[in-house]
Coordinates of C-alpha atoms and ligand atoms in Angstrom, one line a residue:
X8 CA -68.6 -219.0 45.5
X9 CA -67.5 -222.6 44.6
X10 CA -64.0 -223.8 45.6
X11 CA -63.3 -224.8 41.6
X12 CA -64.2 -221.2 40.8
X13 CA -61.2 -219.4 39.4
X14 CA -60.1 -216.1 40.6
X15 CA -56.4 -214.8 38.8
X16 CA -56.6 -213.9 35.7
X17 CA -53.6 -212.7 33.8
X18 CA -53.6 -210.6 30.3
X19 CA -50.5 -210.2 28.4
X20 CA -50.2 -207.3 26.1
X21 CA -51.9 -203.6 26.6
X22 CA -53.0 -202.6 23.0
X23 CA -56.6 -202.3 22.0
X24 CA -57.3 -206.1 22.7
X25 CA -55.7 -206.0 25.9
X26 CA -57.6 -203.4 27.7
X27 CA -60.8 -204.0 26.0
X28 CA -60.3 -207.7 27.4
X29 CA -59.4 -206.1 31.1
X30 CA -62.1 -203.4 30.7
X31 CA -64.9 -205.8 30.4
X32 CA -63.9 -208.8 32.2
X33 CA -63.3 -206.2 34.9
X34 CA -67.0 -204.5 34.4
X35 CA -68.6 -208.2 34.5
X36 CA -67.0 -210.4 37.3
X37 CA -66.3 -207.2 39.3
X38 CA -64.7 -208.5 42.6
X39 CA -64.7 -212.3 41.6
X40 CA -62.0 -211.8 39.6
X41 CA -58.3 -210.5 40.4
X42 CA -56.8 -208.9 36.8
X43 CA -53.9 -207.7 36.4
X44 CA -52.9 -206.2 32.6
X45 CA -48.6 -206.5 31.6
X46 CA -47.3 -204.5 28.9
X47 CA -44.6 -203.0 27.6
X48 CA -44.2 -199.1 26.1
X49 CA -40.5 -200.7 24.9
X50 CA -42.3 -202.6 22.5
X51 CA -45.2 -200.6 22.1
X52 CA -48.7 -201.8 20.1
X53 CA -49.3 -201.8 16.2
X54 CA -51.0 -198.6 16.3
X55 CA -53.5 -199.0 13.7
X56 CA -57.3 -200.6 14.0
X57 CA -59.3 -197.1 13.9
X58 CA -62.1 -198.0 12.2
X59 CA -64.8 -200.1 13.8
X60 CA -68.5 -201.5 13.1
X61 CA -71.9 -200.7 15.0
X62 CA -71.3 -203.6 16.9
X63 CA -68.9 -201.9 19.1
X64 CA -72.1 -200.0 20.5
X65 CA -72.8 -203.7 22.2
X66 CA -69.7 -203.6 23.7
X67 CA -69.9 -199.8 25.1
X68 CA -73.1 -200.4 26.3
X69 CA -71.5 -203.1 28.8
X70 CA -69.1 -201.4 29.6
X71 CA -71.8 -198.3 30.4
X72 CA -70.0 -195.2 28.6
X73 CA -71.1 -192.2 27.9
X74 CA -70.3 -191.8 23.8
X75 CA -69.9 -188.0 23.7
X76 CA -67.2 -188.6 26.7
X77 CA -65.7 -191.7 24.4
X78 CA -66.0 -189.9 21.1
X79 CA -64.5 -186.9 22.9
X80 CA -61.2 -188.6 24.2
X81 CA -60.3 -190.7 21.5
X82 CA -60.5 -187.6 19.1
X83 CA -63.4 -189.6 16.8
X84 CA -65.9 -189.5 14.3
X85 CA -68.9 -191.2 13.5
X86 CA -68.7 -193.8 10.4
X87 CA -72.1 -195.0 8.7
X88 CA -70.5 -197.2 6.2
X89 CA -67.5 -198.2 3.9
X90 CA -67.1 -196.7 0.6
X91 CA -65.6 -198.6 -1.7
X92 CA -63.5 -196.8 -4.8
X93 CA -62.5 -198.7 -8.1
X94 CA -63.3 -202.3 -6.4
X95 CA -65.8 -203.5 -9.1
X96 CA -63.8 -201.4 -12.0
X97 CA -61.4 -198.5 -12.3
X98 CA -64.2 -195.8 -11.8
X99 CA -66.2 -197.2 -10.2
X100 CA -68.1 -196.7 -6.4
X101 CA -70.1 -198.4 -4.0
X102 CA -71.0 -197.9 -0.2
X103 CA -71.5 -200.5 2.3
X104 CA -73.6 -198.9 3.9
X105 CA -74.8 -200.4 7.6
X106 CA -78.4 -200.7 8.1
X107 CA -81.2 -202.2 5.7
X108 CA -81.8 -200.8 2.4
X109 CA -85.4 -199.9 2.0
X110 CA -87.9 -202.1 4.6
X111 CA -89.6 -205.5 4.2
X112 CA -92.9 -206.0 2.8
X113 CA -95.2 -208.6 3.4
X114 CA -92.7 -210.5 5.1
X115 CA -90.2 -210.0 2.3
X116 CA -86.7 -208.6 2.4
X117 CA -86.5 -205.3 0.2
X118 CA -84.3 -206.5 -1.8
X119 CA -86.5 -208.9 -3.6
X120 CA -89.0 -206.1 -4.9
X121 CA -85.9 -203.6 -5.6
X122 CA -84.7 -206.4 -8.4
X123 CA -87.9 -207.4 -9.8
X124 CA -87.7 -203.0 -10.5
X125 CA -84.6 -203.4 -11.8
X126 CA -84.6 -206.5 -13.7
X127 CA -88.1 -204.8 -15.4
X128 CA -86.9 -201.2 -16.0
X129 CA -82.9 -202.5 -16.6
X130 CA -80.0 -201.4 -14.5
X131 CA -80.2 -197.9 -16.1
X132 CA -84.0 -197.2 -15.5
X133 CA -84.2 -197.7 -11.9
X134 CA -82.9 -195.8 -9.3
X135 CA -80.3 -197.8 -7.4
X136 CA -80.1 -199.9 -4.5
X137 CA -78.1 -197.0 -2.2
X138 CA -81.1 -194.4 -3.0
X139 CA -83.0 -196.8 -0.7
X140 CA -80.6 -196.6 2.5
X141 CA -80.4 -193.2 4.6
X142 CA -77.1 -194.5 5.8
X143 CA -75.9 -194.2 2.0
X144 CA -77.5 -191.3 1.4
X145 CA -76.8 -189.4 4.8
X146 CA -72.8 -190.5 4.1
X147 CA -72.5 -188.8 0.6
X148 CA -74.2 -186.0 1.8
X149 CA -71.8 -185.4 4.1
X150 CA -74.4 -185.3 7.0
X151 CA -74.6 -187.5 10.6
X152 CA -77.3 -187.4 13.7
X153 CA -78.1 -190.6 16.1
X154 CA -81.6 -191.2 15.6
X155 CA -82.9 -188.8 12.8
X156 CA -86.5 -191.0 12.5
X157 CA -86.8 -192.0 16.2
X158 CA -86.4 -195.9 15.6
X159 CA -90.0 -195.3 14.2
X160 CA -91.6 -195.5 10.9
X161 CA -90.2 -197.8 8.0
X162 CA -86.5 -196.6 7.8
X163 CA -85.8 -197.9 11.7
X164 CA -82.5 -196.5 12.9
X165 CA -79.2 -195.4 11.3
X166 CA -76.9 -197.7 12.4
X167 CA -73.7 -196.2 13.1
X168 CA -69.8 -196.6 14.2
X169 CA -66.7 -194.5 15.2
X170 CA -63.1 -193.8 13.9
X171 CA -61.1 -193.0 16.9
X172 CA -57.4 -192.6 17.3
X173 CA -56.3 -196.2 18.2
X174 CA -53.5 -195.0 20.8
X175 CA -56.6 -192.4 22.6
X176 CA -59.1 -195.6 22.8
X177 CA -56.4 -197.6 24.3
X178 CA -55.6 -194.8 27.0
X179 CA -59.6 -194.4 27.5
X180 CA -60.3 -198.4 28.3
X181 CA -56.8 -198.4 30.8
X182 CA -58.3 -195.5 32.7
X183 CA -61.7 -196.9 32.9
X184 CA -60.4 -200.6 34.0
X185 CA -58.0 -199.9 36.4
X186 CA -60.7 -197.6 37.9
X187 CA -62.7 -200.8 38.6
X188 CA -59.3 -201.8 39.9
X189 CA -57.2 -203.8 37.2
X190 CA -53.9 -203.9 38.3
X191 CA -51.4 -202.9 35.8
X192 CA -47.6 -204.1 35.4
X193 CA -45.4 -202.3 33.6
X194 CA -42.8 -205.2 32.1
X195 CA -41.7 -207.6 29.3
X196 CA -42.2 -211.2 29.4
X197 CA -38.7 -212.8 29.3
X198 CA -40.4 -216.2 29.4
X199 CA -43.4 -218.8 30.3
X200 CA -43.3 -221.5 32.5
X201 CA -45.6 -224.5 31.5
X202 CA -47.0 -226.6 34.6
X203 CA -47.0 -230.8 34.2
X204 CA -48.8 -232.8 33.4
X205 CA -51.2 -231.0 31.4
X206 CA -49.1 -228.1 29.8
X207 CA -51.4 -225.4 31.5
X208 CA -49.4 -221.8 31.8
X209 CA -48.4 -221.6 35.4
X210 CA -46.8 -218.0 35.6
X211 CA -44.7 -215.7 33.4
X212 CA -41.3 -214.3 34.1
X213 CA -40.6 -211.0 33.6
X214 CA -37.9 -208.3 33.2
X215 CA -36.0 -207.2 37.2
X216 CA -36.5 -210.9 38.4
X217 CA -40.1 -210.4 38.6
X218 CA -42.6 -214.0 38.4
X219 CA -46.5 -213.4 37.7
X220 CA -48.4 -216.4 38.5
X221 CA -52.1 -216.5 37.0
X222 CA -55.4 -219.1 36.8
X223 CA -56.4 -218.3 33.2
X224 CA -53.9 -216.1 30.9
X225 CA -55.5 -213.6 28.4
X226 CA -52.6 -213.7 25.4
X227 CA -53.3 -209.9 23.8
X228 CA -49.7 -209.9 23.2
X229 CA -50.4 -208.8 19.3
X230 CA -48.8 -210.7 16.2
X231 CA -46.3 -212.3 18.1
X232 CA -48.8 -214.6 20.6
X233 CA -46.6 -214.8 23.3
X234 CA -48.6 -217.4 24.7
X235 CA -50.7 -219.0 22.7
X236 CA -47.8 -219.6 19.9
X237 CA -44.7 -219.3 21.1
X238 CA -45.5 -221.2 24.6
X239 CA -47.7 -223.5 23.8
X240 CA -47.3 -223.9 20.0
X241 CA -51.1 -224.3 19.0
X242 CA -50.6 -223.7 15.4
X243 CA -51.7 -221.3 13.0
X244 CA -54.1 -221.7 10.1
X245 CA -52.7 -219.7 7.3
X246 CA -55.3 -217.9 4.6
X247 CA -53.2 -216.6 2.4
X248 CA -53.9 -218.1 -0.7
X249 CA -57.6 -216.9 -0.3
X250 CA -56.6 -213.3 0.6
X251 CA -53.4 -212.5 -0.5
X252 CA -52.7 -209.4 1.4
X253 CA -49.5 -209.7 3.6
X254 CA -48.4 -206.3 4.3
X255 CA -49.6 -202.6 5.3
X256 CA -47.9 -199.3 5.5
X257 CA -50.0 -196.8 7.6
X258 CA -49.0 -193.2 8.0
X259 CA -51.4 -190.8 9.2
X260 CA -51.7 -187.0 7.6
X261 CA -53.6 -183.8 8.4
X262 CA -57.2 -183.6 8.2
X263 CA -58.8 -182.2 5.8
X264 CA -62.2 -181.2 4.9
X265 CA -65.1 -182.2 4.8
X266 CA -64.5 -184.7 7.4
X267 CA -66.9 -187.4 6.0
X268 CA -68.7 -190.1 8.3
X269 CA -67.2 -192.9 6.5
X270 CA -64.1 -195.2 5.9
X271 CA -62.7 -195.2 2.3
X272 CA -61.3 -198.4 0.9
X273 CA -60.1 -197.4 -2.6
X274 CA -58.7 -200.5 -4.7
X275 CA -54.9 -199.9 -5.9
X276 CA -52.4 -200.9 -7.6
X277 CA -51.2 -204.4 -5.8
X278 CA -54.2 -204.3 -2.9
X279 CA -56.1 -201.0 -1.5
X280 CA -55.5 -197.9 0.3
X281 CA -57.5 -196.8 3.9
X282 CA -58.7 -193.6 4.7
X283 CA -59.7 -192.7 8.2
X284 CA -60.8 -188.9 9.1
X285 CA -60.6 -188.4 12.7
X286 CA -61.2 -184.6 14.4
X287 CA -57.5 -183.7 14.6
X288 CA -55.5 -186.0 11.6
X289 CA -56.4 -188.7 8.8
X290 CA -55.3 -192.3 9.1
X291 CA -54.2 -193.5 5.7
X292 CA -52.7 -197.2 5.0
X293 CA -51.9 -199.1 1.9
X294 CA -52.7 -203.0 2.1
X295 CA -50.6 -204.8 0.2
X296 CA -49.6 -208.9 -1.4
X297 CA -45.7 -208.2 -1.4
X298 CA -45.4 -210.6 -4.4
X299 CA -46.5 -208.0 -6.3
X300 CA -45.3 -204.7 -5.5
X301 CA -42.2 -203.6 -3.5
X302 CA -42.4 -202.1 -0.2
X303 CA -41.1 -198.9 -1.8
X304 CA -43.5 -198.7 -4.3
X305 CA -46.2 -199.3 -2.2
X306 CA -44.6 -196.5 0.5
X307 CA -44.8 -194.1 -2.8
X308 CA -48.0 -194.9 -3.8
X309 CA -49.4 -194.1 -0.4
X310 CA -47.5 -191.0 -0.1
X311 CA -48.1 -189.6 -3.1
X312 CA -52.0 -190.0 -2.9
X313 CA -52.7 -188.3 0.5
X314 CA -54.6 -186.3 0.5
X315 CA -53.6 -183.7 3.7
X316 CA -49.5 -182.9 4.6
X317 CA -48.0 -186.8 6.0
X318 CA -47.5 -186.6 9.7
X319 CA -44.6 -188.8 10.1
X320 CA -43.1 -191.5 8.0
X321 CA -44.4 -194.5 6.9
X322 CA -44.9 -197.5 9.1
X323 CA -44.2 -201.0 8.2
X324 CA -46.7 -203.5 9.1
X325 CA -46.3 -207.9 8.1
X326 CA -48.7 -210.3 8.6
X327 CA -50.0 -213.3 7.8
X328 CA -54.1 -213.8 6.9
X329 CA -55.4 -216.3 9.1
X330 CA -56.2 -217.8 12.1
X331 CA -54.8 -219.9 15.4
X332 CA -55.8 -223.5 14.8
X333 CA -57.7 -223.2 18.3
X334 CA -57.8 -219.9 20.0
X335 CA -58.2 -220.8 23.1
X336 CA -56.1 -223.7 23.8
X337 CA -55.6 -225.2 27.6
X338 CA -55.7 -222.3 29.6
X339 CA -54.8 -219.8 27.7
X340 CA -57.4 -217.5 25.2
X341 CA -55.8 -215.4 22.5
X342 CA -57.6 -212.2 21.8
X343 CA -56.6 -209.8 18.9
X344 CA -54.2 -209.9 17.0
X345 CA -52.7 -213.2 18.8
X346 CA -55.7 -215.1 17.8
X347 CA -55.1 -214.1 13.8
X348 CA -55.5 -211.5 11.8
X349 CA -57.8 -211.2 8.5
X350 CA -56.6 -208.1 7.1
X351 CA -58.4 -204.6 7.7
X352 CA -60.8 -204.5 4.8
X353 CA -64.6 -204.2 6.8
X354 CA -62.9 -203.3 10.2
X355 CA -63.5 -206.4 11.7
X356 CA -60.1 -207.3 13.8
X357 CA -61.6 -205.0 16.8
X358 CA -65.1 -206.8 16.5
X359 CA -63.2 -210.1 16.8
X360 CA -61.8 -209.2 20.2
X361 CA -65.2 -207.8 21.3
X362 CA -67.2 -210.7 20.2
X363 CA -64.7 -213.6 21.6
X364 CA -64.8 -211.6 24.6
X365 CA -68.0 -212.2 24.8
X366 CA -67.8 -216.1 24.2
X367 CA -65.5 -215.8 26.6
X368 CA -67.6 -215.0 29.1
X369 CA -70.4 -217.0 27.9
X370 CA -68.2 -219.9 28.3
X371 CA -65.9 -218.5 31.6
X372 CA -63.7 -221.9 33.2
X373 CA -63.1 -222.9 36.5
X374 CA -59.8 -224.1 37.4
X375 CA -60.3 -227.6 36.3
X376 CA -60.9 -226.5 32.9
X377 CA -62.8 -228.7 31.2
X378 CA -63.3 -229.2 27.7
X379 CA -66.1 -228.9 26.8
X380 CA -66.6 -225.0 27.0
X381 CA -63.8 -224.5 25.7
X382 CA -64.3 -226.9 22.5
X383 CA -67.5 -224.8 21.9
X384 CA -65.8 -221.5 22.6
X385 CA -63.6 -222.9 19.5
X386 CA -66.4 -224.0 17.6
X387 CA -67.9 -220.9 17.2
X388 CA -65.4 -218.4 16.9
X389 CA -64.2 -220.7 13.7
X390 CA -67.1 -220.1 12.6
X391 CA -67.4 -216.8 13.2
X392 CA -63.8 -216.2 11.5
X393 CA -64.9 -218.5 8.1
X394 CA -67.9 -216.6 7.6
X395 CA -65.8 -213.3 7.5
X396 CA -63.0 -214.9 5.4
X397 CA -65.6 -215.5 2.6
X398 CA -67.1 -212.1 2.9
X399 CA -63.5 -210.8 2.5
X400 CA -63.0 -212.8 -0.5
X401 CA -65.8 -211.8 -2.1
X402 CA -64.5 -208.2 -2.3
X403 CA -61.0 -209.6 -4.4
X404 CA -62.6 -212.6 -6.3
X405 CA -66.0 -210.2 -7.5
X406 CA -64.3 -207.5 -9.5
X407 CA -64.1 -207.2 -13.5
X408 CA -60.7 -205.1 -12.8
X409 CA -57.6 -206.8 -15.3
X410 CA -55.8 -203.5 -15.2
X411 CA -52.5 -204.8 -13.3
X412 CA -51.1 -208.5 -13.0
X413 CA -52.7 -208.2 -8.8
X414 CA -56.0 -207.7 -9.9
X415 CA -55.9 -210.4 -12.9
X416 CA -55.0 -212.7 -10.0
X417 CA -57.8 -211.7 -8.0
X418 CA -60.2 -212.4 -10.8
X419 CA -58.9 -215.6 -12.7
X420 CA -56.8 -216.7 -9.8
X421 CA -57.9 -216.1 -6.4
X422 CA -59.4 -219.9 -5.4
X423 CA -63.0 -219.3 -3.7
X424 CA -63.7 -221.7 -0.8
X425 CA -66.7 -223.7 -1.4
X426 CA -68.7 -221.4 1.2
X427 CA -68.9 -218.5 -0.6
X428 CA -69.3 -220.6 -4.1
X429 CA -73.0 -221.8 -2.6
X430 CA -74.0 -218.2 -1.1
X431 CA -73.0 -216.9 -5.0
X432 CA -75.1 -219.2 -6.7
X433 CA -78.0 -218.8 -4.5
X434 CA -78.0 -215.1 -4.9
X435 CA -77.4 -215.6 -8.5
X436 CA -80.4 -217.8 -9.0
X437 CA -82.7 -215.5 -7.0
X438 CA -81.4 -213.3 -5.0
X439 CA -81.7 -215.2 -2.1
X440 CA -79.3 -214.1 0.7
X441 CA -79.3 -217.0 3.8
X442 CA -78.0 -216.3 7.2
X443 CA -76.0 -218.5 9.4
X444 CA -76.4 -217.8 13.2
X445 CA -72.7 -216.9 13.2
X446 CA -72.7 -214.4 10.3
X447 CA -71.1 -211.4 11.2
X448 CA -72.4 -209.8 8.1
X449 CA -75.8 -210.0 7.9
X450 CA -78.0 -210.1 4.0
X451 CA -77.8 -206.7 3.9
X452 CA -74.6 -206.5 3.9
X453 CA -73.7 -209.3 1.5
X454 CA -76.3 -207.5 -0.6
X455 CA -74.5 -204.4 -1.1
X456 CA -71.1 -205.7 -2.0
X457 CA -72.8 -208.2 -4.3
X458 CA -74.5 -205.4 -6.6
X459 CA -72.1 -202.9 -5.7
X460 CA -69.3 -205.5 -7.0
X461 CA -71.3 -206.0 -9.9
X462 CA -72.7 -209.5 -9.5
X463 CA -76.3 -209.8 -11.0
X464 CA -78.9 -211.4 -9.8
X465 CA -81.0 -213.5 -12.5
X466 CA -84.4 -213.4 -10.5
X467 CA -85.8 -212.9 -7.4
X468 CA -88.7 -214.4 -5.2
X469 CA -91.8 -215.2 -6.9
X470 CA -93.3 -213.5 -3.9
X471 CA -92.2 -209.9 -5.0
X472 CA -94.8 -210.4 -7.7
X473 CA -97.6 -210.6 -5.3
X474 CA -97.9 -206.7 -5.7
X475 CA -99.2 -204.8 -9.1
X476 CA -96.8 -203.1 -11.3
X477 CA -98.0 -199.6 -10.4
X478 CA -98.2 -200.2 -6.7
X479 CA -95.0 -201.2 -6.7
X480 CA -93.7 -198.2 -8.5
X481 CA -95.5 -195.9 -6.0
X482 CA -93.9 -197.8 -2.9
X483 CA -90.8 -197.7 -4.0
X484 CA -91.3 -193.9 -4.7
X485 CA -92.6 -193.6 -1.4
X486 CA -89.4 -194.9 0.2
X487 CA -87.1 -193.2 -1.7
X488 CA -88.7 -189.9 -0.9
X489 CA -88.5 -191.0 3.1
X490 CA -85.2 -191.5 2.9
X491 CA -84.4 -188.1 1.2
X492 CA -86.6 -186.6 3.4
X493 CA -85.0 -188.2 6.4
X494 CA -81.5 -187.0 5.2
X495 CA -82.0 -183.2 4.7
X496 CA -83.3 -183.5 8.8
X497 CA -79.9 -184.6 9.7
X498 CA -77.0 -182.3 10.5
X499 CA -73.5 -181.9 9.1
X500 CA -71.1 -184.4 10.6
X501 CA -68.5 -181.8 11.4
X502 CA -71.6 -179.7 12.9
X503 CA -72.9 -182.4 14.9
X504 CA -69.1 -183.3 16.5
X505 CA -68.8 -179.6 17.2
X506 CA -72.2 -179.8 19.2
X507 CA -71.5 -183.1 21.1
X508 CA -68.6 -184.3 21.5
X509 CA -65.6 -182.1 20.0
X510 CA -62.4 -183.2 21.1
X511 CA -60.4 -179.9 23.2
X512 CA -57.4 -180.3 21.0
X513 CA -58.9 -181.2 18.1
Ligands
FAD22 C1 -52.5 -202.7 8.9 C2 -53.6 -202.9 9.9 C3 -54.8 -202.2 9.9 C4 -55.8 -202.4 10.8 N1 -57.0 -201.7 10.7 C5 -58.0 -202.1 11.5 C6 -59.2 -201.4 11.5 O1 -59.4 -200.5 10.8 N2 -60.2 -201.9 12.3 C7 -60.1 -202.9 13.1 O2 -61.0 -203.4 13.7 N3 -58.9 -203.5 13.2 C8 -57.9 -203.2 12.5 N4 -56.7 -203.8 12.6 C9 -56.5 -204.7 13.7 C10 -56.3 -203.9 15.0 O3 -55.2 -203.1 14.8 C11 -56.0 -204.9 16.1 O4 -57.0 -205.9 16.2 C12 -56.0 -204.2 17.4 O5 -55.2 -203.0 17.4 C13 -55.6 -205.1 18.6 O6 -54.2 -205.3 18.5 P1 -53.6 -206.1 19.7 O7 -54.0 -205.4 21.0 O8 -54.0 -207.5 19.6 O9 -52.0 -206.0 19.5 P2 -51.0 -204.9 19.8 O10 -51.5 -203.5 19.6 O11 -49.8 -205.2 18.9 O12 -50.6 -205.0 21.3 C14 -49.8 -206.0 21.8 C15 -49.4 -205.7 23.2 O13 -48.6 -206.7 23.7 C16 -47.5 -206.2 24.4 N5 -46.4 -207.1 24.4 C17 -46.0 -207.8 23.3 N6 -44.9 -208.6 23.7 C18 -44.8 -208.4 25.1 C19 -43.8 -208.9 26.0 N7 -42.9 -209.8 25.7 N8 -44.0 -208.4 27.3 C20 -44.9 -207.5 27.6 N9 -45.8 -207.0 26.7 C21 -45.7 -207.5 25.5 C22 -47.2 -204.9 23.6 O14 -46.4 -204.0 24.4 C23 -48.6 -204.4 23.4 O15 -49.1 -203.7 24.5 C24 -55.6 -203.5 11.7 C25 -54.4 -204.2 11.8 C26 -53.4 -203.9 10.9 C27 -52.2 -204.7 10.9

């Protein structure tokens, strides 16, 4: 090992960032690495962040799971998409779905043929986009199974994610890391000493006189960034004016049935509502911009459209949208909530953590720290946040609601950034969808919450016209009736969590 390599690494904060940071670094370097994890139960986590994306398959692959054992302890489902309630209009529903609608042809996305259909038979002749994707289709049916073609034939997989209960997932990656021998301190962090001449964190002073000296510090300490803001003052980019969110209530209440594989995201009053169904409760939250409904009416909207008996009272969550101005500044890397926070709209604050992780270890220092990794560690996770900025705007800015002074805002208000302008017009024009290497969301995606939000395209590629009129009718047939087909094979969620991976006390 080389003398410059660096050995003591130190992570602040034990919520879901913090052991999912411990848990992998610890199932990477192994023994090159000394980590030990400080929290406190005084202050406790946030408590919230149960819904994920497939992605987080990636990151229990490295860590080498089993998912029946993970599903099992953190009391979870499986989730095959969003569904969105009352986002485009009062009334009206979309899914986002993961996975592809439909397959490519000849090279050419799906999509492409799907509008020449419907810009032919008009939006009320042909069948719509979502009869196209067995993750739709599997979701409103209610049904769930890991690989009902095999990864064969045209449909490809099911993509899938989890809800689990955020406190569970944090107890399951603390087991599993100190295992592999993370150490853990139980403690608050009273204060940070800064070494000259370069400002680098040098060690942390606890609570009972207690000093914890580190190489490289992890700051997972939530919200507050212990490190990376308070010590070292890095900065914070703030988002708000292009999602206006800046509060949450979250209660959780008891499950009902049928326990459906998917997150709800129903469009309210001054923001949206969540809906999480784990085995043994729901998770329920109400996302709100506090300039335009009080915390009490947003408490009573919440509480009054549950839909099981409320667990508890109401939490109160603040934050503000937006980002560190660099997240990994001298030696110190924010993960989770410390780095920023873009509110929870497509669950992507715990894919964040996983996927800076990763550029984290893509990108690991030695002691001497040198810049350029870590300027490129910053370069793409910018990127990585922008892109998924946009999408989230998209959701607020795309919607023909006017029903309350939030959502007139939103439509007439809400400025756009430039980004998203250019990916509009270029789906407008002809459907095009183009993909940046750090898009989290994918065409497909982008896809779905363009139609389901109601923005039409004008055309599509010429290339869709290579195939006759009735061949094309007969293919799409032909899918449609695969993915139906594919659906009724599958079993009830419930059913299939009862089979695999049902949780003792749930
Ligand atoms: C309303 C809301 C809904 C969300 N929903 C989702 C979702 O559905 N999906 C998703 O992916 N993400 C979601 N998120 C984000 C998700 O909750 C977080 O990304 C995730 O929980 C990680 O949080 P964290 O570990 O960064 O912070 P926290 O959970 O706040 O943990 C901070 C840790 O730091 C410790 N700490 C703090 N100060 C000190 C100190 N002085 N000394 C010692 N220890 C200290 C605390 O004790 C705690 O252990 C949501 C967030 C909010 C606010």
């Amino acid at each position: 090992m080389s003398a410059n390599a660096l050995r003591q690494v130190v992570i602040v904060g034990g919520g879901t960032a913090g052991w999912m940071a411990a848990a992998g670094l610890a199932r990477v370097f192994g023994s090159l690495l000394d980590i030990t994890l400080v929290e406190s139960e005084e202050i406790g986590t946030v408590g919230v962040g149960e819904a994920t994306i497939p992605q987080i398959q990636l990151y229990n692959r490295l860590l080498g799971i089993d998912e029946d054992a993970f599903v099992r302890a953190t009391r979870g489902s499986f989730k095959l998409g969003i569904v969105f309630d009352g986002w485009g209009a009062p009334g009206e529903r979309y899914i986002h779905a993961f996975g592809e609608p439909g397959t490519p042809l000849g090279g050419l996305p799906f999509h492409h043929y799907w509008l020449r259909d419907r810009l032919a038979r008009g939006e009320r002749g042909a069948p719509d986009l979502w009869a196209y994707s067995l993750n739709a289709e599997a979701a409103f049916a209610g049904r769930f199974g890991r690989s009902p073609t095999g990864g064969f034939g045209p449909l490809g997989e099911m993509p899938y994610a989890f809800h689990f209960d955020a406190h569970l997932y944090a107890k399951f990656l603390r087991a599993y890391a100190e295992r592999l021998g993370v150490k853990r301190i139980e403690g608050k962090v009273l204060d940070v000493t800064l070494g000259e001449p370069d400002g680098r964190v040098v060690s942390l002073r606890l609570d009972h006189d207690r000093e914890l000296h580190g190489e490289l510090f992890v700051d997972c300490s939530g919200f507050r960034g212990l490190l990376i803001e308070q010590a070292l003052r890095t900065g914070y980019e703030d988002w708000s004016t292009h999602l206006p969110a800046d509060r949450a209530g979250a209660v959780p209440c008891a499950r009902v049935e049928p326990l459906t594989p998917w997150t709800k995201a129903t469009a309210d009053a001054a923001g949206w509502r969540w809906r999480i169904p784990l085995q043994h409760r729901t998770g329920n939250g109400y996302v709100f911009c506090s300039r335009f409904i009080s915390e009490d009416e947003a408490t009573a909207r919440l509480l009054s459209q549950l839909d099981g008996e409320a667990l508890g009272d109401p939490r109160p969550l603040r934050f503000v949208t937006g980002k560190r101005r660099r997240i990994w500044n001298r030696n110190v890397v924010a993960l989770g909530l410390a780095s920023g926070f873009m509110e929870p709209l497509e669950s992507t604050s715990i894919h964040l953590v996983q996927s800076c992780l990763d550029k984290l270890i893509q990108y690991f220092p030695d002691r001497d720290f040198a810049d350029a990794p870590r300027d490129r560690f910053n370069a793409e996770a910018d990127a990585e946040y922008v892109a998924i900025r946009d999408f989230l705007v998209l959701h607020y800015t795309a919607t023909r609601r006017d029903d309350t002074p939030f959502w007139r805002h939103c439509r007439d208000a809400l400025p756009q950034p430039e980004t998203l302008k250019a990916r509009m017009e270029l789906w407008r024009r002809a459907g095009r969808l183009p993909v940046e290497s750090h898009d989290l969301f994918k065409p497909n995606s982008w896809l779905q919450v363009l139609v389901g939000q109601g923005i039409e395209a004008e055309g599509y590629s010429p290339l869709a016209n290579r195939l006759e009129a009735a061949r094309l009718s007969m293919w799409l047939a032909d899918v449609r009736g695969l993915v139906a087909r594919a659906r009724e094979q599958l079993p009830d969620h419930a059913a299939f969590i009862t089979a695999s991976c049902r949780a003792e006390a749930a």
